[in-house]
XYZ file of C-alpha atoms in Angstrom:
245
model
C 14.596 -17.701 -10.794
C 11.194 -19.157 -9.493
C 9.916 -17.576 -5.894
C 10.380 -20.338 -3.502
C 7.001 -22.480 -2.671
C 6.104 -22.402 0.780
C 3.671 -24.637 2.798
C 1.146 -21.880 2.899
C 1.215 -21.763 -1.037
C -0.185 -25.254 -1.159
C -3.532 -26.720 -1.831
C -6.727 -24.926 -3.079
C -7.112 -21.241 -2.801
C -9.805 -19.262 -4.034
C -8.272 -16.532 -5.768
C -11.794 -14.913 -6.001
C -15.458 -15.603 -5.115
C -18.581 -15.517 -7.178
C -20.333 -12.022 -6.665
C -23.642 -12.724 -4.671
C -25.884 -11.307 -6.837
C -24.402 -13.801 -9.775
C -26.843 -17.000 -11.028
C -25.506 -20.373 -12.420
C -22.312 -20.130 -10.854
C -19.385 -22.110 -12.245
C -16.088 -23.167 -10.600
C -12.961 -22.054 -12.525
C -9.674 -24.230 -11.317
C -6.128 -23.729 -12.485
C -3.144 -25.769 -11.993
C 0.479 -24.958 -12.638
C 3.322 -27.145 -13.882
C 6.427 -28.451 -12.380
C 9.407 -26.248 -10.963
C 6.508 -23.113 -11.057
C 5.047 -21.389 -8.500
C 1.193 -21.703 -7.716
C 0.489 -17.976 -8.221
C 3.469 -16.351 -10.139
C 2.315 -18.997 -13.118
C -0.760 -17.011 -13.448
C 1.000 -13.635 -13.087
C 2.844 -10.878 -15.418
C 5.221 -8.273 -14.015
C 3.947 -4.759 -15.345
C 6.505 -2.973 -13.618
C 10.476 -3.492 -13.244
C 12.658 -5.964 -11.637
C 13.321 -3.302 -8.848
C 9.782 -2.159 -8.311
C 7.703 -5.445 -9.387
C 4.020 -4.937 -10.120
C 2.622 -8.314 -10.877
C -0.908 -8.410 -12.460
C -2.743 -11.880 -12.186
C -4.860 -12.846 -14.733
C -7.446 -15.210 -13.234
C -8.145 -12.115 -10.594
C -7.578 -9.054 -12.124
C -10.976 -7.578 -12.825
C -10.030 -6.492 -16.543
C -8.820 -10.147 -17.222
C -10.625 -13.784 -16.585
C -13.550 -12.009 -14.238
C -14.313 -9.872 -17.062
C -15.156 -12.980 -19.324
C -16.602 -15.099 -16.555
C -17.963 -12.864 -14.078
C -20.170 -15.443 -12.711
C -17.109 -17.714 -11.658
C -15.500 -18.694 -8.538
C -11.655 -18.871 -9.598
C -9.829 -21.166 -7.557
C -5.899 -22.303 -8.143
C -4.236 -25.620 -6.822
C -0.558 -25.698 -5.477
C 1.555 -28.282 -4.787
C 5.418 -28.394 -4.229
C 6.843 -28.890 -7.953
C 10.601 -28.079 -7.353
C 12.828 -30.816 -8.873
C 16.016 -28.973 -8.351
C 17.812 -27.120 -6.095
C 17.611 -26.702 -2.211
C 14.642 -28.080 -1.147
C 13.893 -30.321 -4.455
C 11.453 -33.100 -3.725
C 10.156 -36.061 -5.869
C 6.542 -35.750 -7.305
C 4.080 -38.046 -9.032
C 1.160 -37.095 -11.242
C -0.762 -39.792 -9.013
C 0.135 -38.439 -5.787
C -0.823 -34.574 -6.968
C -3.959 -35.877 -8.770
C -5.176 -37.510 -5.327
C -4.417 -34.383 -3.321
C -6.156 -32.346 -6.077
C -9.716 -34.597 -5.905
C -9.559 -34.562 -1.913
C -9.132 -30.651 -2.190
C -11.887 -29.852 -4.636
C -14.098 -32.635 -2.995
C -14.052 -30.671 0.254
C -14.477 -27.230 -1.524
C -17.373 -28.327 -3.680
C -19.048 -30.033 -0.895
C -22.118 -28.066 -0.706
C -22.386 -27.715 -4.605
C -20.996 -31.161 -6.000
C -22.571 -30.711 -9.264
C -21.681 -27.321 -10.248
C -20.023 -26.659 -13.432
C -16.194 -26.914 -13.575
C -13.707 -25.854 -15.537
C -10.217 -26.190 -15.527
C -7.169 -24.461 -16.827
C -3.721 -26.889 -16.499
C -0.381 -25.711 -17.534
C 2.142 -28.187 -18.450
C 2.688 -30.957 -16.003
C -0.305 -29.608 -14.480
C -2.262 -30.564 -17.574
C -1.255 -34.357 -16.797
C -2.328 -34.253 -13.145
C -5.851 -32.716 -14.462
C -6.271 -36.107 -16.874
C -4.949 -38.420 -14.128
C -7.537 -36.960 -11.599
C -10.527 -36.746 -13.983
C -9.831 -40.610 -14.871
C -10.094 -41.329 -11.313
C -13.049 -39.245 -10.468
C -14.815 -41.257 -13.265
C -13.724 -44.520 -11.838
C -14.804 -43.648 -8.495
C -17.425 -41.719 -8.888
C -19.035 -42.657 -5.077
C -15.772 -41.158 -3.867
C -15.359 -38.061 -5.627
C -19.267 -37.199 -7.050
C -19.687 -34.546 -9.178
C -16.384 -34.004 -10.325
C -15.978 -36.065 -13.728
C -19.700 -35.343 -14.796
C -19.796 -31.494 -13.747
C -16.285 -30.771 -15.894
C -17.707 -28.782 -18.774
C -14.141 -27.085 -20.455
C -10.378 -27.871 -20.024
C -8.103 -25.518 -21.071
C -4.320 -26.761 -21.637
C -1.034 -24.746 -21.930
C 1.777 -26.533 -22.966
C 0.660 -30.017 -21.537
C 3.115 -32.456 -23.316
C 0.259 -35.179 -23.970
C 2.848 -37.501 -26.108
C 6.111 -36.282 -24.316
C 7.943 -33.340 -25.314
C 10.807 -32.569 -28.076
C 12.686 -29.282 -28.511
C 13.518 -28.824 -24.715
C 13.686 -32.349 -24.283
C 13.920 -33.716 -20.299
C 17.491 -34.955 -21.069
C 18.088 -31.157 -21.587
C 16.478 -29.746 -18.996
C 18.443 -32.717 -16.489
C 21.836 -31.457 -17.662
C 20.944 -27.903 -17.453
C 19.825 -28.467 -13.424
C 22.977 -30.402 -13.218
C 25.306 -27.837 -13.927
C 23.639 -25.520 -11.658
C 22.898 -27.521 -8.557
C 24.782 -30.776 -6.565
C 23.660 -33.907 -7.363
C 21.603 -34.228 -4.314
C 19.500 -31.028 -5.662
C 17.930 -32.718 -8.426
C 15.186 -35.020 -8.552
C 14.714 -36.435 -12.283
C 12.053 -38.627 -11.737
C 9.326 -36.092 -12.475
C 10.763 -35.534 -15.629
C 10.440 -39.250 -16.837
C 6.606 -38.912 -17.773
C 7.497 -35.992 -19.986
C 9.723 -38.271 -22.313
C 7.969 -39.398 -25.285
C 6.661 -43.068 -25.316
C 6.556 -43.025 -21.648
C 4.553 -45.950 -21.063
C 2.602 -44.270 -18.003
C 2.203 -41.011 -20.121
C 0.728 -42.980 -23.398
C -1.450 -45.171 -20.836
C -3.049 -41.882 -19.382
C -3.916 -40.043 -22.458
C -4.952 -42.793 -24.325
C -7.701 -43.956 -21.160
C -8.883 -39.968 -21.066
C -9.320 -40.511 -25.237
C -11.826 -43.444 -24.596
C -14.170 -40.921 -22.546
C -14.354 -38.357 -25.726
C -17.235 -40.922 -26.787
C -19.385 -39.472 -24.343
C -21.990 -37.403 -25.454
C -21.779 -34.829 -22.397
C -17.863 -34.796 -22.574
C -16.152 -31.785 -22.071
C -15.038 -28.898 -24.461
C -11.081 -28.954 -24.756
C -8.764 -26.268 -25.933
C -4.687 -26.685 -26.112
C -2.334 -23.953 -26.364
C 1.584 -24.313 -27.238
C 4.802 -22.445 -27.667
C 6.051 -22.222 -31.356
C 9.095 -19.704 -30.220
C 12.557 -20.976 -28.645
C 12.754 -21.600 -24.921
C 15.404 -20.814 -22.696
C 15.984 -23.799 -20.758
C 18.713 -21.822 -18.455
C 16.321 -19.812 -17.370
C 14.278 -22.323 -16.226
C 16.883 -24.113 -14.063
C 19.349 -21.098 -13.068
C 21.028 -18.104 -14.724
C 23.098 -18.967 -17.625
C 21.499 -18.561 -21.407
C 20.767 -22.258 -22.956
C 18.336 -21.548 -25.674
C 16.665 -24.631 -27.395
C 14.614 -25.013 -30.569
C 10.620 -24.666 -29.750
C 9.032 -27.079 -27.529
C 6.901 -29.667 -29.942
C 3.940 -31.150 -27.930
C 2.528 -34.199 -29.394
C -1.219 -34.497 -28.793
């Protein structure tokens, strides 16, 4: 089960400052997906269930910091629980706006420092929306769009998800929880053909004509996914996730 997201987990957190002697510092920001924990998303338990030993690849010295030694590494957390006790309604636009506010405040002294985003699932859509807003309202969010040099997407459903569909996830959640403990609205954007999703991706695609556009890399699942493990305890394996980009 996903660890509960508390108020202390929400917002922008620096997990590793750039070394004092670093030159040409860059900012790296990671943002998780729905139904996930802001920190655990980037962790692997190398211990046991009884004695967990979590390694966070954003901050472990031999992982991301080893390949980006001059980076200030941050992660952004938001309330992403859409099922179970404490489930909340969540919208891409709302999370994107709060992300921009937090990022603008954190980068106030160095607004044009190179910026790289790492995003998982729904978090990738949040990044697209944030960048589009930052481009449209540059006076409000100076440097964020123009300084973005790289985008890494993990399992972001740019054209919706097939295989483990939102309907399957919703049905699995309703078997585990009461009706008022499930908030399905956030899943609507994952439906192939969703109008908001299509407009979001199409508008971002138009920015790719810029000479100084950010480098983009996308990664996605090829193996079967256990939807039951996502929303509860029962095993309900479905075919591999297909993401349209």
